[in-house]
Amino acid sequence: MRKPLVAGNWKMNLLVADAVKLVKELKPLVQGISGVDIVVCPTFVTLYAVSEVLKGSNIELGGQNCYLKESGAFTAEISPQMLKDVGCTWTIVGHSERRQFFGEDDALLNEKLKFALASGLKVMFCIGETLDERQGGKMNDVLTRQVTKGLAGLSEADFDEVSVAYEPVWAIGTGVTASPDQAQEAHAFVRGLLKTQFGAAVADKVRIQYGGSVKADNAAELMAKPDVDGALVGGAALKADGFAAILKGAL
Ligand code: PGA
């Protein structure tokens, strides 16, 4: 059985006081939940304050991105070592907004993924097709490229520390969720790709989260599908009660 993984990606939202308030509200709501791994991914500048509040809780902390060097002349970048220094155990790599708006391609994301893992972070690696790609019948090609290139060079053991987040770009922040059947179909396809590339043991153990307009009222149905092992939640993670309800939907 794969333990579900539910993460909140706060994106570029919440000032320090709001971020602290949110985790203060969330902590008691999820206290004692052990059947699901819980992660929040705040902005870089709120990580430290949030991590102080999370101490001793069952909520892990993640970055939304990180660079592929430990330190040096890389203006405005943040290293995995810096994320760990402020309490992160996870980072997201390859979110579609990084791919779309910041030009991060498969080769770069593969380097980032490998460096984050080598630095001791766990990684949620995002993939997903755009609406044009889906309507043009290219969904499987796009997922194949993203998986083949993005995860190239990983070992079987690496997949204890990597989850794949399937996030169809047309469902992110749009209120249009993939139906549970659409999600299941894509997740099963991705798991099949992992089996071909890395073998059955990897395909069996890797968690595949769904992301794209996950809310309290659709989360349980999505995560009930056999290949949907959790969620990556954007907008609905910005409210403690809504996020807690989603987490409970994973149980
Ligand atoms: P959303 O974002 O839940 O607001 O659609 C998901 C994500 O981008 O991770």
PDB file of C-alpha atoms and ligand atoms in Angstrom:
ATOM      1  CA  MET A   1       0.000   0.000   0.000  1.00  0.00           C
ATOM      2  CA  ARG A   2       1.260   3.414  -0.896  1.00  0.00           C
ATOM      3  CA  LYS A   3       0.771   5.974   1.869  1.00  0.00           C
ATOM      4  CA  PRO A   4      -1.040   8.999   0.461  1.00  0.00           C
ATOM      5  CA  LEU A   5       0.888  12.253   0.180  1.00  0.00           C
ATOM      6  CA  VAL A   6      -1.039  15.514   0.279  1.00  0.00           C
ATOM      7  CA  ALA A   7       0.823  18.787  -0.156  1.00  0.00           C
ATOM      8  CA  GLY A   8      -0.256  22.401  -0.211  1.00  0.00           C
ATOM      9  CA  ASN A   9       1.488  24.572  -2.770  1.00  0.00           C
ATOM     10  CA  TRP A  10       0.883  28.113  -1.582  1.00  0.00           C
ATOM     11  CA  LYS A  11       2.500  29.601  -4.719  1.00  0.00           C
ATOM     12  CA  MET A  12       3.159  33.374  -4.485  1.00  0.00           C
ATOM     13  CA  ASN A  13       0.584  33.949  -1.744  1.00  0.00           C
ATOM     14  CA  LEU A  14       0.494  34.953   1.930  1.00  0.00           C
ATOM     15  CA  LEU A  15       2.644  37.432   3.839  1.00  0.00           C
ATOM     16  CA  VAL A  16       4.524  36.203   6.912  1.00  0.00           C
ATOM     17  CA  ALA A  17       1.705  36.948   9.354  1.00  0.00           C
ATOM     18  CA  ASP A  18      -0.888  35.205   7.152  1.00  0.00           C
ATOM     19  CA  ALA A  19       1.357  32.195   6.559  1.00  0.00           C
ATOM     20  CA  VAL A  20       1.974  31.809  10.299  1.00  0.00           C
ATOM     21  CA  LYS A  21      -1.737  32.198  11.023  1.00  0.00           C
ATOM     22  CA  LEU A  22      -2.597  29.509   8.483  1.00  0.00           C
ATOM     23  CA  VAL A  23      -0.274  26.889   9.943  1.00  0.00           C
ATOM     24  CA  LYS A  24      -1.334  27.788  13.488  1.00  0.00           C
ATOM     25  CA  GLU A  25      -4.904  27.012  12.439  1.00  0.00           C
ATOM     26  CA  LEU A  26      -3.935  23.896  10.488  1.00  0.00           C
ATOM     27  CA  LYS A  27      -1.860  22.200  13.181  1.00  0.00           C
ATOM     28  CA  PRO A  28      -4.665  21.316  15.605  1.00  0.00           C
ATOM     29  CA  LEU A  29      -6.967  20.305  12.742  1.00  0.00           C
ATOM     30  CA  VAL A  30      -4.576  17.605  11.540  1.00  0.00           C
ATOM     31  CA  GLN A  31      -3.051  16.611  14.865  1.00  0.00           C
ATOM     32  CA  GLY A  32      -2.839  12.853  15.249  1.00  0.00           C
ATOM     33  CA  ILE A  33      -3.375  12.097  11.554  1.00  0.00           C
ATOM     34  CA  SER A  34      -0.718   9.562  10.632  1.00  0.00           C
ATOM     35  CA  GLY A  35      -2.236   7.765   7.644  1.00  0.00           C
ATOM     36  CA  VAL A  36      -1.245  10.484   5.199  1.00  0.00           C
ATOM     37  CA  ASP A  37       1.979  12.413   4.707  1.00  0.00           C
ATOM     38  CA  ILE A  38       1.219  16.133   5.005  1.00  0.00           C
ATOM     39  CA  VAL A  39       3.407  18.851   3.493  1.00  0.00           C
ATOM     40  CA  VAL A  40       3.047  22.607   3.109  1.00  0.00           C
ATOM     41  CA  CYS A  41       5.104  24.569   0.589  1.00  0.00           C
ATOM     42  CA  PRO A  42       5.141  28.284   1.463  1.00  0.00           C
ATOM     43  CA  THR A  43       7.098  31.037  -0.285  1.00  0.00           C
ATOM     44  CA  PHE A  44      10.834  31.118   0.416  1.00  0.00           C
ATOM     45  CA  VAL A  45      10.590  34.232   2.572  1.00  0.00           C
ATOM     46  CA  THR A  46       7.991  32.744   4.890  1.00  0.00           C
ATOM     47  CA  LEU A  47       9.623  29.315   5.287  1.00  0.00           C
ATOM     48  CA  TYR A  48      11.564  30.140   8.426  1.00  0.00           C
ATOM     49  CA  ALA A  49       8.624  31.623  10.288  1.00  0.00           C
ATOM     50  CA  VAL A  50       6.374  28.740   9.241  1.00  0.00           C
ATOM     51  CA  SER A  51       8.957  26.150  10.259  1.00  0.00           C
ATOM     52  CA  GLU A  52       9.107  27.586  13.773  1.00  0.00           C
ATOM     53  CA  VAL A  53       5.348  27.026  14.111  1.00  0.00           C
ATOM     54  CA  LEU A  54       5.522  23.517  12.643  1.00  0.00           C
ATOM     55  CA  LYS A  55       8.132  22.234  15.095  1.00  0.00           C
ATOM     56  CA  GLY A  56       6.941  18.999  16.683  1.00  0.00           C
ATOM     57  CA  SER A  57       3.933  18.682  14.379  1.00  0.00           C
ATOM     58  CA  ASN A  58       3.030  16.046  11.803  1.00  0.00           C
ATOM     59  CA  ILE A  59       3.252  18.614   8.983  1.00  0.00           C
ATOM     60  CA  GLU A  60       6.402  18.639   6.880  1.00  0.00           C
ATOM     61  CA  LEU A  61       7.790  21.691   5.130  1.00  0.00           C
ATOM     62  CA  GLY A  62       8.704  21.977   1.459  1.00  0.00           C
ATOM     63  CA  GLY A  63      10.127  24.526  -0.950  1.00  0.00           C
ATOM     64  CA  GLN A  64       8.334  25.322  -4.207  1.00  0.00           C
ATOM     65  CA  ASN A  65      11.511  25.169  -6.264  1.00  0.00           C
ATOM     66  CA  CYS A  66      15.263  25.111  -5.780  1.00  0.00           C
ATOM     67  CA  TYR A  67      18.454  25.535  -7.732  1.00  0.00           C
ATOM     68  CA  LEU A  68      21.084  22.963  -8.691  1.00  0.00           C
ATOM     69  CA  LYS A  69      24.057  24.376  -6.840  1.00  0.00           C
ATOM     70  CA  GLU A  70      24.801  24.498  -3.149  1.00  0.00           C
ATOM     71  CA  SER A  71      25.935  28.145  -3.022  1.00  0.00           C
ATOM     72  CA  GLY A  72      27.698  30.806  -5.037  1.00  0.00           C
ATOM     73  CA  ALA A  73      27.111  33.510  -7.622  1.00  0.00           C
ATOM     74  CA  PHE A  74      23.566  32.599  -8.664  1.00  0.00           C
ATOM     75  CA  THR A  75      21.628  35.742  -7.884  1.00  0.00           C
ATOM     76  CA  ALA A  76      18.147  35.175  -6.462  1.00  0.00           C
ATOM     77  CA  GLU A  77      18.367  31.396  -6.424  1.00  0.00           C
ATOM     78  CA  ILE A  78      17.869  29.168  -3.370  1.00  0.00           C
ATOM     79  CA  SER A  79      19.738  25.908  -2.841  1.00  0.00           C
ATOM     80  CA  PRO A  80      18.462  22.624  -1.395  1.00  0.00           C
ATOM     81  CA  GLN A  81      20.913  23.128   1.462  1.00  0.00           C
ATOM     82  CA  MET A  82      19.222  26.449   2.264  1.00  0.00           C
ATOM     83  CA  LEU A  83      15.808  24.807   2.187  1.00  0.00           C
ATOM     84  CA  LYS A  84      17.019  22.144   4.601  1.00  0.00           C
ATOM     85  CA  ASP A  85      18.574  24.805   6.820  1.00  0.00           C
ATOM     86  CA  VAL A  86      15.121  26.315   7.437  1.00  0.00           C
ATOM     87  CA  GLY A  87      13.484  22.974   8.107  1.00  0.00           C
ATOM     88  CA  CYS A  88      12.387  21.713   4.689  1.00  0.00           C
ATOM     89  CA  THR A  89      12.344  17.994   4.002  1.00  0.00           C
ATOM     90  CA  TRP A  90      10.702  18.368   0.586  1.00  0.00           C
ATOM     91  CA  THR A  91      10.792  20.504  -2.509  1.00  0.00           C
ATOM     92  CA  ILE A  92       8.592  20.756  -5.565  1.00  0.00           C
ATOM     93  CA  VAL A  93      10.476  20.565  -8.874  1.00  0.00           C
ATOM     94  CA  GLY A  94       9.039  21.204 -12.325  1.00  0.00           C
ATOM     95  CA  HIS A  95       5.732  22.834 -11.486  1.00  0.00           C
ATOM     96  CA  SER A  96       3.952  23.786 -14.699  1.00  0.00           C
ATOM     97  CA  GLU A  97       4.220  27.471 -13.780  1.00  0.00           C
ATOM     98  CA  ARG A  98       8.002  27.069 -13.687  1.00  0.00           C
ATOM     99  CA  ARG A  99       7.893  25.309 -17.055  1.00  0.00           C
ATOM    100  CA  GLN A 100       5.450  27.788 -18.651  1.00  0.00           C
ATOM    101  CA  PHE A 101       6.485  31.176 -17.251  1.00  0.00           C
ATOM    102  CA  PHE A 102      10.137  30.632 -16.399  1.00  0.00           C
ATOM    103  CA  GLY A 103      11.239  28.447 -19.271  1.00  0.00           C
ATOM    104  CA  GLU A 104      12.366  25.488 -17.184  1.00  0.00           C
ATOM    105  CA  ASP A 105      12.775  22.548 -19.539  1.00  0.00           C
ATOM    106  CA  ASP A 106      13.067  18.810 -19.060  1.00  0.00           C
ATOM    107  CA  ALA A 107      16.875  18.781 -19.039  1.00  0.00           C
ATOM    108  CA  LEU A 108      17.149  21.533 -16.424  1.00  0.00           C
ATOM    109  CA  LEU A 109      14.443  19.956 -14.278  1.00  0.00           C
ATOM    110  CA  ASN A 110      16.203  16.614 -14.404  1.00  0.00           C
ATOM    111  CA  GLU A 111      19.386  18.292 -13.119  1.00  0.00           C
ATOM    112  CA  LYS A 112      17.443  20.052 -10.365  1.00  0.00           C
ATOM    113  CA  LEU A 113      15.720  16.845  -9.347  1.00  0.00           C
ATOM    114  CA  LYS A 114      18.976  14.911  -9.105  1.00  0.00           C
ATOM    115  CA  PHE A 115      20.721  17.677  -7.175  1.00  0.00           C
ATOM    116  CA  ALA A 116      17.853  18.045  -4.697  1.00  0.00           C
ATOM    117  CA  LEU A 117      17.870  14.288  -4.084  1.00  0.00           C
ATOM    118  CA  ALA A 118      21.645  14.183  -3.707  1.00  0.00           C
ATOM    119  CA  SER A 119      21.302  17.020  -1.203  1.00  0.00           C
ATOM    120  CA  GLY A 120      18.905  14.988   0.921  1.00  0.00           C
ATOM    121  CA  LEU A 121      15.549  16.508   0.009  1.00  0.00           C
ATOM    122  CA  LYS A 122      12.495  14.553  -1.051  1.00  0.00           C
ATOM    123  CA  VAL A 123      11.015  15.796  -4.310  1.00  0.00           C
ATOM    124  CA  MET A 124       7.540  16.189  -5.748  1.00  0.00           C
ATOM    125  CA  PHE A 125       8.224  16.199  -9.480  1.00  0.00           C
ATOM    126  CA  CYS A 126       5.411  17.747 -11.534  1.00  0.00           C
ATOM    127  CA  ILE A 127       4.285  16.758 -14.999  1.00  0.00           C
ATOM    128  CA  GLY A 128       1.155  17.419 -17.027  1.00  0.00           C
ATOM    129  CA  GLU A 129      -0.202  18.388 -20.417  1.00  0.00           C
ATOM    130  CA  THR A 130      -1.775  21.673 -21.540  1.00  0.00           C
ATOM    131  CA  LEU A 131      -5.294  21.869 -22.941  1.00  0.00           C
ATOM    132  CA  ASP A 132      -3.951  22.249 -26.492  1.00  0.00           C
ATOM    133  CA  GLU A 133      -1.802  19.175 -26.064  1.00  0.00           C
ATOM    134  CA  ARG A 134      -4.706  17.131 -24.708  1.00  0.00           C
ATOM    135  CA  GLN A 135      -7.119  18.275 -27.410  1.00  0.00           C
ATOM    136  CA  GLY A 136      -4.479  17.699 -30.060  1.00  0.00           C
ATOM    137  CA  GLY A 137      -4.140  14.072 -28.959  1.00  0.00           C
ATOM    138  CA  LYS A 138      -0.604  14.675 -27.668  1.00  0.00           C
ATOM    139  CA  MET A 139      -1.190  13.974 -23.991  1.00  0.00           C
ATOM    140  CA  ASN A 140       0.575  10.632 -23.918  1.00  0.00           C
ATOM    141  CA  ASP A 141       3.530  11.953 -25.912  1.00  0.00           C
ATOM    142  CA  VAL A 142       3.943  14.887 -23.551  1.00  0.00           C
ATOM    143  CA  LEU A 143       3.752  12.729 -20.430  1.00  0.00           C
ATOM    144  CA  THR A 144       6.173  10.259 -21.977  1.00  0.00           C
ATOM    145  CA  ARG A 145       8.678  13.023 -22.741  1.00  0.00           C
ATOM    146  CA  GLN A 146       8.338  14.591 -19.286  1.00  0.00           C
ATOM    147  CA  VAL A 147       8.782  11.261 -17.510  1.00  0.00           C
ATOM    148  CA  THR A 148      11.535   9.893 -19.737  1.00  0.00           C
ATOM    149  CA  LYS A 149      13.666  13.042 -19.716  1.00  0.00           C
ATOM    150  CA  GLY A 150      12.640  14.462 -16.357  1.00  0.00           C
ATOM    151  CA  LEU A 151      13.325  11.325 -14.341  1.00  0.00           C
ATOM    152  CA  ALA A 152      16.297  10.084 -16.383  1.00  0.00           C
ATOM    153  CA  GLY A 153      19.151   8.639 -14.369  1.00  0.00           C
ATOM    154  CA  LEU A 154      17.225   7.937 -11.163  1.00  0.00           C
ATOM    155  CA  SER A 155      17.834   4.696  -9.282  1.00  0.00           C
ATOM    156  CA  GLU A 156      15.241   2.403  -7.792  1.00  0.00           C
ATOM    157  CA  ALA A 157      16.146   3.690  -4.312  1.00  0.00           C
ATOM    158  CA  ASP A 158      15.633   7.298  -5.418  1.00  0.00           C
ATOM    159  CA  PHE A 159      11.945   6.573  -5.820  1.00  0.00           C
ATOM    160  CA  ASP A 160      11.586   6.240  -2.040  1.00  0.00           C
ATOM    161  CA  GLU A 161      12.212   9.993  -2.034  1.00  0.00           C
ATOM    162  CA  VAL A 162      10.394  11.058  -5.191  1.00  0.00           C
ATOM    163  CA  SER A 163       6.731  11.430  -5.863  1.00  0.00           C
ATOM    164  CA  VAL A 164       5.339  12.324  -9.265  1.00  0.00           C
ATOM    165  CA  ALA A 165       2.581  14.940  -9.347  1.00  0.00           C
ATOM    166  CA  TYR A 166       0.323  14.667 -12.374  1.00  0.00           C
ATOM    167  CA  GLU A 167      -1.092  18.152 -12.833  1.00  0.00           C
ATOM    168  CA  PRO A 168      -2.945  18.754 -16.093  1.00  0.00           C
ATOM    169  CA  VAL A 169      -2.227  22.406 -16.833  1.00  0.00           C
ATOM    170  CA  TRP A 170      -5.834  23.031 -17.914  1.00  0.00           C
ATOM    171  CA  ALA A 171      -7.024  22.070 -14.430  1.00  0.00           C
ATOM    172  CA  ILE A 172      -4.636  24.256 -12.441  1.00  0.00           C
ATOM    173  CA  GLY A 173      -6.333  27.237 -10.859  1.00  0.00           C
ATOM    174  CA  THR A 174      -9.213  27.027 -13.318  1.00  0.00           C
ATOM    175  CA  GLY A 175     -11.839  25.337 -11.169  1.00  0.00           C
ATOM    176  CA  VAL A 176     -12.019  22.645 -13.857  1.00  0.00           C
ATOM    177  CA  THR A 177     -10.881  19.421 -12.224  1.00  0.00           C
ATOM    178  CA  ALA A 178      -9.992  16.291 -14.143  1.00  0.00           C
ATOM    179  CA  SER A 179     -12.742  13.780 -13.476  1.00  0.00           C
ATOM    180  CA  PRO A 180     -11.692  10.873 -11.268  1.00  0.00           C
ATOM    181  CA  ASP A 181     -11.701   8.682 -14.383  1.00  0.00           C
ATOM    182  CA  GLN A 182      -9.548  11.120 -16.365  1.00  0.00           C
ATOM    183  CA  ALA A 183      -7.120  11.317 -13.455  1.00  0.00           C
ATOM    184  CA  GLN A 184      -7.011   7.546 -13.081  1.00  0.00           C
ATOM    185  CA  GLU A 185      -6.383   7.081 -16.799  1.00  0.00           C
ATOM    186  CA  ALA A 186      -3.433   9.488 -16.804  1.00  0.00           C
ATOM    187  CA  HIS A 187      -2.013   8.116 -13.554  1.00  0.00           C
ATOM    188  CA  ALA A 188      -2.197   4.543 -14.838  1.00  0.00           C
ATOM    189  CA  PHE A 189      -0.447   5.667 -18.015  1.00  0.00           C
ATOM    190  CA  VAL A 190       2.322   7.340 -16.017  1.00  0.00           C
ATOM    191  CA  ARG A 191       2.717   4.297 -13.785  1.00  0.00           C
ATOM    192  CA  GLY A 192       3.053   2.202 -16.935  1.00  0.00           C
ATOM    193  CA  LEU A 193       5.799   4.512 -18.187  1.00  0.00           C
ATOM    194  CA  LEU A 194       7.613   4.138 -14.881  1.00  0.00           C
ATOM    195  CA  LYS A 195       7.334   0.390 -15.150  1.00  0.00           C
ATOM    196  CA  THR A 196       8.882   0.411 -18.621  1.00  0.00           C
ATOM    197  CA  GLN A 197      11.660   2.803 -17.636  1.00  0.00           C
ATOM    198  CA  PHE A 198      12.472   1.604 -14.108  1.00  0.00           C
ATOM    199  CA  GLY A 199      10.762  -1.742 -13.548  1.00  0.00           C
ATOM    200  CA  ALA A 200       7.803  -3.082 -11.617  1.00  0.00           C
ATOM    201  CA  ALA A 201       9.209  -2.407  -8.137  1.00  0.00           C
ATOM    202  CA  VAL A 202       9.470   1.309  -8.863  1.00  0.00           C
ATOM    203  CA  ALA A 203       6.073   1.442 -10.546  1.00  0.00           C
ATOM    204  CA  ASP A 204       4.506  -0.223  -7.511  1.00  0.00           C
ATOM    205  CA  LYS A 205       6.023   2.018  -4.884  1.00  0.00           C
ATOM    206  CA  VAL A 206       6.069   5.463  -6.460  1.00  0.00           C
ATOM    207  CA  ARG A 207       3.347   7.801  -5.318  1.00  0.00           C
ATOM    208  CA  ILE A 208       1.520   9.721  -8.008  1.00  0.00           C
ATOM    209  CA  GLN A 209      -0.304  12.764  -6.695  1.00  0.00           C
ATOM    210  CA  TYR A 210      -3.051  14.508  -8.625  1.00  0.00           C
ATOM    211  CA  GLY A 211      -3.090  18.299  -8.847  1.00  0.00           C
ATOM    212  CA  GLY A 212      -5.470  20.763 -10.476  1.00  0.00           C
ATOM    213  CA  SER A 213      -8.429  22.367  -8.694  1.00  0.00           C
ATOM    214  CA  VAL A 214      -8.510  19.796  -5.901  1.00  0.00           C
ATOM    215  CA  LYS A 215     -11.046  20.879  -3.276  1.00  0.00           C
ATOM    216  CA  ALA A 216     -12.693  19.433  -0.206  1.00  0.00           C
ATOM    217  CA  ASP A 217     -15.674  18.263  -2.255  1.00  0.00           C
ATOM    218  CA  ASN A 218     -13.761  16.373  -4.971  1.00  0.00           C
ATOM    219  CA  ALA A 219     -10.627  15.208  -3.145  1.00  0.00           C
ATOM    220  CA  ALA A 220     -11.927  11.957  -1.678  1.00  0.00           C
ATOM    221  CA  GLU A 221     -13.376  10.793  -4.992  1.00  0.00           C
ATOM    222  CA  LEU A 222     -10.120  11.509  -6.842  1.00  0.00           C
ATOM    223  CA  MET A 223      -7.923   9.859  -4.237  1.00  0.00           C
ATOM    224  CA  ALA A 224     -10.193   6.813  -4.101  1.00  0.00           C
ATOM    225  CA  LYS A 225      -8.899   5.850  -7.544  1.00  0.00           C
ATOM    226  CA  PRO A 226      -6.317   3.070  -7.373  1.00  0.00           C
ATOM    227  CA  ASP A 227      -3.461   5.003  -8.990  1.00  0.00           C
ATOM    228  CA  VAL A 228      -4.131   8.362  -7.311  1.00  0.00           C
ATOM    229  CA  ASP A 229      -1.924   8.413  -4.211  1.00  0.00           C
ATOM    230  CA  GLY A 230      -2.560  11.888  -2.911  1.00  0.00           C
ATOM    231  CA  ALA A 231      -2.863  15.451  -4.069  1.00  0.00           C
ATOM    232  CA  LEU A 232      -0.934  18.620  -4.739  1.00  0.00           C
ATOM    233  CA  VAL A 233      -3.282  21.414  -3.770  1.00  0.00           C
ATOM    234  CA  GLY A 234      -2.982  25.077  -4.743  1.00  0.00           C
ATOM    235  CA  GLY A 235      -5.854  27.460  -4.013  1.00  0.00           C
ATOM    236  CA  ALA A 236      -7.690  25.208  -1.585  1.00  0.00           C
ATOM    237  CA  ALA A 237      -4.560  24.858   0.561  1.00  0.00           C
ATOM    238  CA  LEU A 238      -4.759  28.519   1.535  1.00  0.00           C
ATOM    239  CA  LYS A 239      -7.575  27.852   4.026  1.00  0.00           C
ATOM    240  CA  ALA A 240      -6.873  25.603   7.004  1.00  0.00           C
ATOM    241  CA  ASP A 241     -10.306  23.991   7.220  1.00  0.00           C
ATOM    242  CA  GLY A 242     -10.493  23.271   3.473  1.00  0.00           C
ATOM    243  CA  PHE A 243      -6.997  21.778   3.399  1.00  0.00           C
ATOM    244  CA  ALA A 244      -7.711  19.673   6.496  1.00  0.00           C
ATOM    245  CA  ALA A 245     -10.876  18.356   4.833  1.00  0.00           C
ATOM    246  CA  ILE A 246      -8.852  17.368   1.755  1.00  0.00           C
ATOM    247  CA  LEU A 247      -6.341  15.564   3.966  1.00  0.00           C
ATOM    248  CA  LYS A 248      -9.110  13.627   5.624  1.00  0.00           C
ATOM    249  CA  GLY A 249     -10.373  12.690   2.167  1.00  0.00           C
ATOM    250  CA  ALA A 250      -7.082  10.862   1.615  1.00  0.00           C
ATOM    251  CA  LEU A 251      -7.629   8.542   4.575  1.00  0.00           C
TER     252      LEU A 251
HETATM  253  P1  PGA B   1      -4.819  24.543  -7.870  1.00  0.00           P
HETATM  254  O1  PGA B   1      -3.236  24.435  -8.086  1.00  0.00           O
HETATM  255  O2  PGA B   1      -5.191  23.545  -6.810  1.00  0.00           O
HETATM  256  O3  PGA B   1      -5.058  25.957  -7.433  1.00  0.00           O
HETATM  257  O4  PGA B   1      -5.455  24.231  -9.180  1.00  0.00           O
HETATM  258  C1  PGA B   1      -2.583  23.187  -8.061  1.00  0.00           C
HETATM  259  C2  PGA B   1      -1.110  23.361  -8.295  1.00  0.00           C
HETATM  260  O5  PGA B   1      -0.727  24.178  -9.145  1.00  0.00           O
HETATM  261  O6  PGA B   1      -0.281  22.685  -7.672  1.00  0.00           O
END
